[in-house]
Coordinates of C-alpha atoms in Angstrom, one line a residue:
X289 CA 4.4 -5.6 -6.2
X290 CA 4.3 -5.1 -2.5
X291 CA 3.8 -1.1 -2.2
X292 CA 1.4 -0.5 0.1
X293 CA -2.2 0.9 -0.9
X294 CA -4.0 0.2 -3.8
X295 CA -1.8 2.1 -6.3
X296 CA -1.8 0.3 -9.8
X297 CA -4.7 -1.8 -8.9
X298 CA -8.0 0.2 -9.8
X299 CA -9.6 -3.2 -10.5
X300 CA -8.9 -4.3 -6.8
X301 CA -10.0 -0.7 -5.8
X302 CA -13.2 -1.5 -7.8
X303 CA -13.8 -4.6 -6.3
X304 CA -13.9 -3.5 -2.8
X305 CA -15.7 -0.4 -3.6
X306 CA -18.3 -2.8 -5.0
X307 CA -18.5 -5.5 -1.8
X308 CA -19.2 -2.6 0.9
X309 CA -21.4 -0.7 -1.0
X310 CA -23.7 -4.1 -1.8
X311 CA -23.5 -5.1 1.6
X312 CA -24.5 -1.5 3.1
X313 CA -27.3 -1.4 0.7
X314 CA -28.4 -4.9 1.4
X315 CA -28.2 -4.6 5.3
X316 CA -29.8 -1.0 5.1
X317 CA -32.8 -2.1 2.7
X318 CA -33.0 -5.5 4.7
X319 CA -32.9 -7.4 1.3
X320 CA -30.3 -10.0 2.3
X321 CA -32.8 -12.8 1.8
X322 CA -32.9 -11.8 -1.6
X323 CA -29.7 -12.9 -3.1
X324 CA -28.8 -16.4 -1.5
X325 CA -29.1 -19.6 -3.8
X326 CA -31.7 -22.0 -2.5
X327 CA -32.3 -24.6 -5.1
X328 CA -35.1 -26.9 -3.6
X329 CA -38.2 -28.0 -5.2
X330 CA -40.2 -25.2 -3.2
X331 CA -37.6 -22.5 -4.6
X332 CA -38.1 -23.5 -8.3
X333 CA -41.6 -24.7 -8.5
X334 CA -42.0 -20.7 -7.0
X335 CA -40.5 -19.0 -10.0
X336 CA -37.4 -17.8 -7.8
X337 CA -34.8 -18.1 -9.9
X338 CA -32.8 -14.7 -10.7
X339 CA -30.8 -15.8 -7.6
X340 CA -28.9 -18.2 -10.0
X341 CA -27.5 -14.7 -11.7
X342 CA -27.4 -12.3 -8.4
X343 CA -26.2 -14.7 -5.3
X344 CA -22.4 -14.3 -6.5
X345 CA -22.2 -10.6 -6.1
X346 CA -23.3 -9.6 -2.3
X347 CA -22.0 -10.6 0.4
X348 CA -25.1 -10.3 3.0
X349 CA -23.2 -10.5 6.1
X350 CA -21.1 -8.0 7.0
X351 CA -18.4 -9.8 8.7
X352 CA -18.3 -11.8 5.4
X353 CA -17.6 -8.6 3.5
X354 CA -15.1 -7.3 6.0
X355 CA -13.3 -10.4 5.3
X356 CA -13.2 -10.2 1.7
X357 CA -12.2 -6.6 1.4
X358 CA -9.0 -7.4 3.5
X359 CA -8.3 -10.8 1.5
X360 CA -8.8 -8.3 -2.0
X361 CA -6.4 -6.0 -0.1
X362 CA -3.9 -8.7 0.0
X363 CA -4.7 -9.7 -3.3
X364 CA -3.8 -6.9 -5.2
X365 CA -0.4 -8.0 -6.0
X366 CA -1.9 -10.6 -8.7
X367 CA -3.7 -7.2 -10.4
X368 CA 0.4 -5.7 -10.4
X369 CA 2.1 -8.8 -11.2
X370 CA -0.4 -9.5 -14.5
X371 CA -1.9 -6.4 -14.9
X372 CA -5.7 -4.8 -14.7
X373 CA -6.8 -6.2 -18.3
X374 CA -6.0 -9.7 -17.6
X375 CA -6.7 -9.4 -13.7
X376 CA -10.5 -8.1 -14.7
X377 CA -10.8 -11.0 -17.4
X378 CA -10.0 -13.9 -15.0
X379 CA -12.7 -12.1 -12.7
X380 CA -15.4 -12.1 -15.3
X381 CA -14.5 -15.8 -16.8
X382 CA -14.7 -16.8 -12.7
X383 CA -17.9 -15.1 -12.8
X384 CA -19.4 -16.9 -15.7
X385 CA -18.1 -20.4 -14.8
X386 CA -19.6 -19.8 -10.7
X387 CA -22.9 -19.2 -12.2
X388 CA -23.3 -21.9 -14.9
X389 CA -21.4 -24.7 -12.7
X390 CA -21.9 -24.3 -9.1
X391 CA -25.6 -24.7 -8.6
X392 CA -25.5 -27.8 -10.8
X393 CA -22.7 -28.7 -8.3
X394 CA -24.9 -28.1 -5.4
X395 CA -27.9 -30.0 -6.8
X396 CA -25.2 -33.3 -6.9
X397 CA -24.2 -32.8 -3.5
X398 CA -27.7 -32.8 -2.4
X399 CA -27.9 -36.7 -3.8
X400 CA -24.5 -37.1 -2.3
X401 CA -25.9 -35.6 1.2
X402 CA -29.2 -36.4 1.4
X403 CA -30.4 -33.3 0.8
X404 CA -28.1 -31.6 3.8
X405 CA -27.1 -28.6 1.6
X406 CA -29.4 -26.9 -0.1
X407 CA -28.3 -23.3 -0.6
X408 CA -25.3 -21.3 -1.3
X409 CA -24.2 -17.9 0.8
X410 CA -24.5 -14.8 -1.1
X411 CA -20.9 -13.1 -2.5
X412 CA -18.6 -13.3 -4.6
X413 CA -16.5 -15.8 -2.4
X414 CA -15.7 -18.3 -5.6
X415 CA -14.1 -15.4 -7.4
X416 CA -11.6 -14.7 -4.6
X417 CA -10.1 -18.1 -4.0
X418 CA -9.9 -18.5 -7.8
X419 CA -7.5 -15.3 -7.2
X420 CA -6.3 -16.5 -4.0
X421 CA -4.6 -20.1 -6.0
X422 CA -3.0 -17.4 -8.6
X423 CA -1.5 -15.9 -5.4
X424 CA -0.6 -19.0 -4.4
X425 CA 1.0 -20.3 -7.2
X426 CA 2.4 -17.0 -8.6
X427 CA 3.8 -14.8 -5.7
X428 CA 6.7 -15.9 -3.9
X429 CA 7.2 -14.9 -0.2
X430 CA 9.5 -12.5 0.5
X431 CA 10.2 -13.6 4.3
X432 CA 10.1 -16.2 7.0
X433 CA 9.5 -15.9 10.5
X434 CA 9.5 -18.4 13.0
X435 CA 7.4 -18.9 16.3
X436 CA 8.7 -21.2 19.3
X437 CA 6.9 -23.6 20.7
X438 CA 6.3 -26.0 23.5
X439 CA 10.3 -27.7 24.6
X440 CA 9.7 -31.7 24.2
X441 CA 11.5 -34.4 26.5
X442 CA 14.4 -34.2 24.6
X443 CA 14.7 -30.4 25.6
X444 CA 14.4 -29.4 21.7
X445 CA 12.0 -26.7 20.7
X446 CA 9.3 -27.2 18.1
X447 CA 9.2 -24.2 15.7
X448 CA 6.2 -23.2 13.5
X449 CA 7.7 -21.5 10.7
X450 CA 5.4 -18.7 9.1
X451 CA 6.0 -16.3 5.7
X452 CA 4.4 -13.0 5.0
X453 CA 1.8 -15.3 3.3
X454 CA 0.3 -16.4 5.9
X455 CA -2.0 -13.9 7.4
X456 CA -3.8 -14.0 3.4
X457 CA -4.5 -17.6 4.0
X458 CA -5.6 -17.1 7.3
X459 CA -7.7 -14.7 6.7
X460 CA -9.2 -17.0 3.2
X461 CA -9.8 -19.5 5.9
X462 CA -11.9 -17.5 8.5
X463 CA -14.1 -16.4 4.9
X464 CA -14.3 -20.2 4.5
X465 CA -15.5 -21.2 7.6
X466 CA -17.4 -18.2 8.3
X467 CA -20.7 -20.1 8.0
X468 CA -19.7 -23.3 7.9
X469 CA -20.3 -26.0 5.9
X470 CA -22.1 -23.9 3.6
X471 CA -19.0 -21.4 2.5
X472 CA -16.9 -24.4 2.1
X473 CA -18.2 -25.8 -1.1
X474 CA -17.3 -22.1 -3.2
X475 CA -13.9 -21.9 -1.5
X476 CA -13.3 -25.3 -3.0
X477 CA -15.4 -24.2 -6.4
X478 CA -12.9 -20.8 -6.6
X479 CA -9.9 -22.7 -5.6
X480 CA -10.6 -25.6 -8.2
X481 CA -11.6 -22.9 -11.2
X482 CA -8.5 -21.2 -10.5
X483 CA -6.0 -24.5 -10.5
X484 CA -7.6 -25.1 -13.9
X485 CA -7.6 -22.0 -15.3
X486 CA -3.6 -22.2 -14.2
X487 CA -2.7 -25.4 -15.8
X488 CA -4.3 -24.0 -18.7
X489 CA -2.2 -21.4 -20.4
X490 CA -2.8 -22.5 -23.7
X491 CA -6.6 -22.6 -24.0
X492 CA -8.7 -20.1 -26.1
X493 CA -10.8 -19.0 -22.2
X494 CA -7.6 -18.1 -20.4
X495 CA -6.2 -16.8 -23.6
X496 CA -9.7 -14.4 -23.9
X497 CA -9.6 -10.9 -22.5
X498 CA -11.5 -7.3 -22.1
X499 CA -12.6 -6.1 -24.9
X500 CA -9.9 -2.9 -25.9
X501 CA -12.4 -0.4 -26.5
X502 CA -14.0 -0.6 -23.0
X503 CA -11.5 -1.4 -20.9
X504 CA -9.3 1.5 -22.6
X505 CA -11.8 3.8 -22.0
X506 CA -12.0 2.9 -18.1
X507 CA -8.3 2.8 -17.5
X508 CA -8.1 6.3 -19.5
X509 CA -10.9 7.6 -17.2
X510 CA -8.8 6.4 -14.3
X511 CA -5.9 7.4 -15.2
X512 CA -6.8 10.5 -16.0
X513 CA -8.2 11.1 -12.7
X514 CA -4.9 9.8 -11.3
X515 CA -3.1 12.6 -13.5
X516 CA -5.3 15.3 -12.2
X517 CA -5.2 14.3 -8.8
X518 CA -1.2 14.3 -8.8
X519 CA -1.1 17.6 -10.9
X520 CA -3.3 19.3 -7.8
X521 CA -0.6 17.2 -5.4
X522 CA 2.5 18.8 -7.2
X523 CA 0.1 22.5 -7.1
X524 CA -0.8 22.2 -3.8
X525 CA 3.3 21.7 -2.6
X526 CA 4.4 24.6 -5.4
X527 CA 1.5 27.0 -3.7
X528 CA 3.3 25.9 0.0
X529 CA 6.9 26.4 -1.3
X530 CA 6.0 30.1 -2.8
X531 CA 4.5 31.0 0.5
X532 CA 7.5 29.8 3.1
X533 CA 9.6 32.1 0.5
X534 CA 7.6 34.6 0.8
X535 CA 7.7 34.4 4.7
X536 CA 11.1 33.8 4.8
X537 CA 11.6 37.3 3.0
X538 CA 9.5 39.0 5.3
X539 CA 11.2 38.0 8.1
X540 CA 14.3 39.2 6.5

Protein backbone atom coordinates (compact mmCIF):
# COMPACT_ATOMS: atom_id res chain seq x y z
CA UNK A 1 0.00 0.00 0.00
CA UNK A 2 2.94 2.30 0.36
CA UNK A 3 4.63 2.03 -3.33
CA UNK A 4 5.39 5.09 -4.38
CA UNK A 5 3.44 6.87 -7.37
CA UNK A 6 0.08 6.63 -8.13
CA UNK A 7 0.14 3.01 -9.49
CA UNK A 8 -3.31 1.19 -8.69
CA UNK A 9 -4.98 4.37 -7.84
CA UNK A 10 -6.40 5.92 -11.12
CA UNK A 11 -9.20 7.40 -9.07
CA UNK A 12 -6.49 9.35 -6.98
CA UNK A 13 -4.79 10.11 -10.33
CA UNK A 14 -8.17 11.40 -11.46
CA UNK A 15 -8.76 13.50 -8.64
CA UNK A 16 -5.70 15.45 -8.95
CA UNK A 17 -5.92 15.68 -12.59
CA UNK A 18 -9.27 17.29 -11.85
CA UNK A 19 -8.16 19.99 -8.91
CA UNK A 20 -5.20 21.62 -11.16
CA UNK A 21 -6.90 21.62 -14.16
CA UNK A 22 -10.05 23.59 -12.35
CA UNK A 23 -7.85 25.76 -10.67
CA UNK A 24 -5.68 26.69 -13.88
CA UNK A 25 -8.84 27.25 -15.73
CA UNK A 26 -10.40 29.26 -12.94
CA UNK A 27 -7.21 31.54 -12.23
CA UNK A 28 -6.60 31.86 -16.09
CA UNK A 29 -10.44 32.89 -16.98
CA UNK A 30 -10.42 34.94 -13.68
CA UNK A 31 -13.80 33.13 -12.72
CA UNK A 32 -12.86 32.37 -9.05
CA UNK A 33 -15.67 34.54 -7.82
CA UNK A 34 -17.88 32.24 -9.44
CA UNK A 35 -17.88 29.16 -7.46
CA UNK A 36 -17.69 30.27 -3.69
CA UNK A 37 -20.99 29.75 -1.48
CA UNK A 38 -22.32 32.96 -0.16
CA UNK A 39 -25.70 32.38 1.27
CA UNK A 40 -26.91 35.90 2.40
CA UNK A 41 -30.21 37.48 1.66
CA UNK A 42 -28.44 39.64 -1.18
CA UNK A 43 -27.08 36.18 -2.75
CA UNK A 44 -30.54 34.48 -2.92
CA UNK A 45 -32.95 37.29 -3.32
CA UNK A 46 -30.27 37.70 -6.73
CA UNK A 47 -31.09 34.26 -8.18
CA UNK A 48 -27.37 33.07 -7.52
CA UNK A 49 -27.75 29.90 -6.56
CA UNK A 50 -25.89 27.18 -8.81
CA UNK A 51 -23.08 27.81 -6.42
CA UNK A 52 -24.92 25.37 -4.02
CA UNK A 53 -24.07 22.56 -6.82
CA UNK A 54 -20.48 23.98 -8.13
CA UNK A 55 -18.53 25.51 -4.91
CA UNK A 56 -17.36 21.89 -3.88
CA UNK A 57 -15.36 21.10 -6.97
CA UNK A 58 -12.65 24.20 -7.46
CA UNK A 59 -10.40 25.13 -5.42
CA UNK A 60 -9.84 28.98 -6.49
CA UNK A 61 -6.69 29.51 -4.82
CA UNK A 62 -3.81 27.94 -5.91
CA UNK A 63 -2.00 27.37 -2.81
CA UNK A 64 -5.31 25.67 -1.76
CA UNK A 65 -4.92 23.24 -4.64
CA UNK A 66 -1.33 22.62 -4.17
CA UNK A 67 -2.26 21.47 -0.84
CA UNK A 68 -4.86 19.18 -1.72
CA UNK A 69 -2.98 17.45 -4.49
CA UNK A 70 -0.20 16.48 -2.03
CA UNK A 71 -2.80 15.51 0.81
CA UNK A 72 -4.58 13.17 -2.33
CA UNK A 73 -1.00 11.98 -2.95
CA UNK A 74 -0.81 10.80 0.54
CA UNK A 75 -4.15 9.49 0.40
CA UNK A 76 -3.87 7.11 -2.17
CA UNK A 77 -3.29 4.26 0.14
CA UNK A 78 -7.17 4.28 1.18
CA UNK A 79 -7.92 3.86 -3.01
CA UNK A 80 -5.14 0.42 -2.55
CA UNK A 81 -6.33 -0.73 0.75
CA UNK A 82 -10.27 -0.72 -0.43
CA UNK A 83 -10.02 -0.48 -3.93
CA UNK A 84 -11.10 2.17 -6.84
CA UNK A 85 -14.92 1.04 -6.90
CA UNK A 86 -15.50 1.61 -3.37
CA UNK A 87 -12.82 4.49 -3.02
CA UNK A 88 -14.94 6.42 -6.02
CA UNK A 89 -18.36 5.61 -4.22
CA UNK A 90 -17.35 7.16 -0.80
CA UNK A 91 -16.25 10.19 -3.07
CA UNK A 92 -19.56 10.63 -4.74
CA UNK A 93 -21.80 9.87 -1.44
CA UNK A 94 -19.21 12.70 0.27
CA UNK A 95 -20.19 14.71 -2.57
CA UNK A 96 -23.93 14.39 -2.32
CA UNK A 97 -24.03 14.74 1.48
CA UNK A 98 -21.44 18.28 1.23
CA UNK A 99 -24.00 19.76 -1.05
CA UNK A 100 -27.39 18.95 0.60
CA UNK A 101 -26.03 19.44 4.33
CA UNK A 102 -23.41 21.96 4.53
CA UNK A 103 -25.01 25.16 3.43
CA UNK A 104 -27.94 24.41 5.67
CA UNK A 105 -25.06 24.03 8.29
CA UNK A 106 -23.76 27.30 7.39
CA UNK A 107 -27.17 29.14 7.52
CA UNK A 108 -27.28 27.68 11.55
CA UNK A 109 -24.02 28.96 12.26
CA UNK A 110 -24.90 32.26 11.03
CA UNK A 111 -27.68 32.44 14.01
CA UNK A 112 -25.11 30.86 16.18
CA UNK A 113 -22.48 33.81 15.03
CA UNK A 114 -24.40 36.57 14.37
CA UNK A 115 -24.07 36.41 10.99
CA UNK A 116 -19.97 36.22 11.14
CA UNK A 117 -19.80 33.45 8.47
CA UNK A 118 -21.45 33.79 5.62
CA UNK A 119 -19.77 31.90 2.84
CA UNK A 120 -17.92 28.76 2.19
CA UNK A 121 -14.34 28.50 0.12
CA UNK A 122 -14.50 26.89 -3.14
CA UNK A 123 -13.13 22.94 -3.38
CA UNK A 124 -13.65 19.92 -2.66
CA UNK A 125 -12.01 20.23 0.92
CA UNK A 126 -15.06 18.21 2.68
CA UNK A 127 -14.34 15.27 0.40
CA UNK A 128 -10.71 14.94 1.51
CA UNK A 129 -10.94 14.97 5.22
CA UNK A 130 -13.88 12.47 4.86
CA UNK A 131 -10.84 10.43 3.20
CA UNK A 132 -8.40 11.75 5.48
CA UNK A 133 -10.53 9.94 8.90
CA UNK A 134 -10.59 6.56 6.67
CA UNK A 135 -6.82 7.11 6.68
CA UNK A 136 -6.89 7.72 10.03
CA UNK A 137 -8.74 5.04 11.26
CA UNK A 138 -7.74 2.40 8.63
CA UNK A 139 -3.88 2.66 7.88
CA UNK A 140 -1.55 1.83 10.50
CA UNK A 141 1.93 3.61 10.69
CA UNK A 142 4.60 1.79 9.62
CA UNK A 143 7.36 3.87 11.74
CA UNK A 144 8.19 6.15 14.58
CA UNK A 145 10.64 8.72 14.84
CA UNK A 146 11.50 10.77 17.60
CA UNK A 147 12.63 14.56 17.85
CA UNK A 148 14.61 15.91 21.09
CA UNK A 149 13.73 18.71 22.74
CA UNK A 150 14.56 21.33 25.19
CA UNK A 151 16.62 19.39 28.62
CA UNK A 152 14.29 20.41 31.85
CA UNK A 153 15.71 21.06 35.40
CA UNK A 154 15.86 17.70 36.15
CA UNK A 155 18.35 17.19 33.15
CA UNK A 156 15.78 14.84 31.27
CA UNK A 157 14.91 15.44 27.63
CA UNK A 158 11.42 15.99 26.33
CA UNK A 159 10.86 13.88 23.11
CA UNK A 160 8.16 14.61 20.47
CA UNK A 161 7.47 11.38 19.01
CA UNK A 162 6.37 11.58 15.27
CA UNK A 163 5.13 8.44 12.69
CA UNK A 164 5.24 8.56 8.96
CA UNK A 165 1.64 9.90 9.42
CA UNK A 166 2.35 12.91 10.36
CA UNK A 167 3.39 15.04 7.55
CA UNK A 168 -0.50 13.96 5.95
CA UNK A 169 -1.93 15.54 8.93
CA UNK A 170 0.19 18.35 8.73
CA UNK A 171 -0.32 19.08 5.64
CA UNK A 172 -4.64 18.52 6.22
CA UNK A 173 -4.05 21.17 8.81
CA UNK A 174 -2.17 23.96 6.69
CA UNK A 175 -5.57 23.09 3.98
CA UNK A 176 -7.62 23.80 7.22
CA UNK A 177 -6.28 26.82 8.20
CA UNK A 178 -5.41 28.12 4.93
CA UNK A 179 -8.15 30.84 5.13
CA UNK A 180 -9.05 30.63 8.35
CA UNK A 181 -11.99 30.46 9.99
CA UNK A 182 -13.79 29.91 6.89
CA UNK A 183 -11.99 26.37 5.72
CA UNK A 184 -12.46 25.23 9.21
CA UNK A 185 -16.19 24.47 9.23
CA UNK A 186 -15.68 21.73 5.89
CA UNK A 187 -12.68 20.16 7.51
CA UNK A 188 -14.96 19.47 10.42
CA UNK A 189 -18.07 18.76 7.82
CA UNK A 190 -15.45 16.00 5.92
CA UNK A 191 -14.05 14.77 9.09
CA UNK A 192 -17.64 14.28 10.72
CA UNK A 193 -19.22 12.54 7.26
CA UNK A 194 -16.37 10.36 7.21
CA UNK A 195 -16.54 9.15 11.23
CA UNK A 196 -20.14 8.34 10.32
CA UNK A 197 -19.92 6.84 7.30
CA UNK A 198 -17.12 4.54 9.38
CA UNK A 199 -19.25 3.53 12.27
CA UNK A 200 -21.69 2.70 9.70
CA UNK A 201 -20.77 -0.58 7.93
CA UNK A 202 -24.00 -1.91 7.96
CA UNK A 203 -26.19 0.77 6.35
CA UNK A 204 -27.76 0.53 2.72
CA UNK A 205 -25.42 4.35 1.76
CA UNK A 206 -22.06 2.84 2.68
CA UNK A 207 -23.22 -0.51 1.43
CA UNK A 208 -24.10 1.47 -2.15
CA UNK A 209 -21.51 1.49 -4.90
CA UNK A 210 -20.59 2.47 -8.79
CA UNK A 211 -22.78 1.36 -10.89
CA UNK A 212 -20.81 -2.07 -12.76
CA UNK A 213 -21.38 -1.03 -16.23
CA UNK A 214 -19.70 2.40 -15.88
CA UNK A 215 -17.17 1.92 -13.72
CA UNK A 216 -16.07 -1.39 -15.68
CA UNK A 217 -15.98 0.43 -18.61
CA UNK A 218 -13.46 3.20 -17.12
CA UNK A 219 -11.22 0.72 -15.29
CA UNK A 220 -11.18 -1.35 -18.67
CA UNK A 221 -10.27 1.86 -20.52
CA UNK A 222 -7.57 2.38 -17.92
CA UNK A 223 -6.31 -0.63 -17.82
CA UNK A 224 -6.04 -1.05 -21.01
CA UNK A 225 -3.99 1.93 -21.45
CA UNK A 226 -1.86 0.59 -18.59
CA UNK A 227 -1.40 -2.77 -20.78
CA UNK A 228 -0.38 -0.85 -23.77
CA UNK A 229 1.84 1.45 -22.17
CA UNK A 230 3.84 -1.58 -20.48
CA UNK A 231 3.73 -3.63 -23.78
CA UNK A 232 5.68 -0.40 -25.47
CA UNK A 233 7.90 -0.56 -21.94
CA UNK A 234 8.81 -4.35 -22.39
CA UNK A 235 9.24 -3.26 -26.76
CA UNK A 236 11.20 -0.43 -26.08
CA UNK A 237 13.88 -2.73 -23.66
CA UNK A 238 13.58 -5.84 -26.39
CA UNK A 239 14.42 -3.14 -29.37
CA UNK A 240 17.66 -1.89 -26.77
CA UNK A 241 18.71 -5.53 -25.92
CA UNK A 242 18.73 -6.61 -29.92
CA UNK A 243 20.80 -3.63 -30.62
CA UNK A 244 23.84 -4.03 -27.74
CA UNK A 245 23.81 -7.68 -29.41
CA UNK A 246 24.18 -6.51 -32.36
CA UNK A 247 27.06 -4.15 -31.31
CA UNK A 248 28.52 -6.49 -29.34
CA UNK A 249 28.98 -8.74 -32.63
CA UNK A 250 30.39 -6.13 -34.48
CA UNK A 251 32.93 -5.46 -32.27
CA UNK A 252 33.74 -9.00 -32.34
Amino acid sequence: MHSSGLRDAWVSRLFLYAIFIGCILATATDSQFLFYLSITPRSLTSGRLWPLLTWPTVFSQPVEALFASALIYHLRVVERLWGSRKFASVLLIAWACTIVFLPAALIALQYVTASALTYLPSGPAPLLYALLYQYHAAVPSTYTYYMIGSRDQAGSNDRFTFTDKTLTYIIAAQLALSRFPYCLLPAFYGWTIGAIYRANNTSAITRWRVPAWGYGKMAADIGNQRHTGNENIVLGSSSREERASEVLRRRR
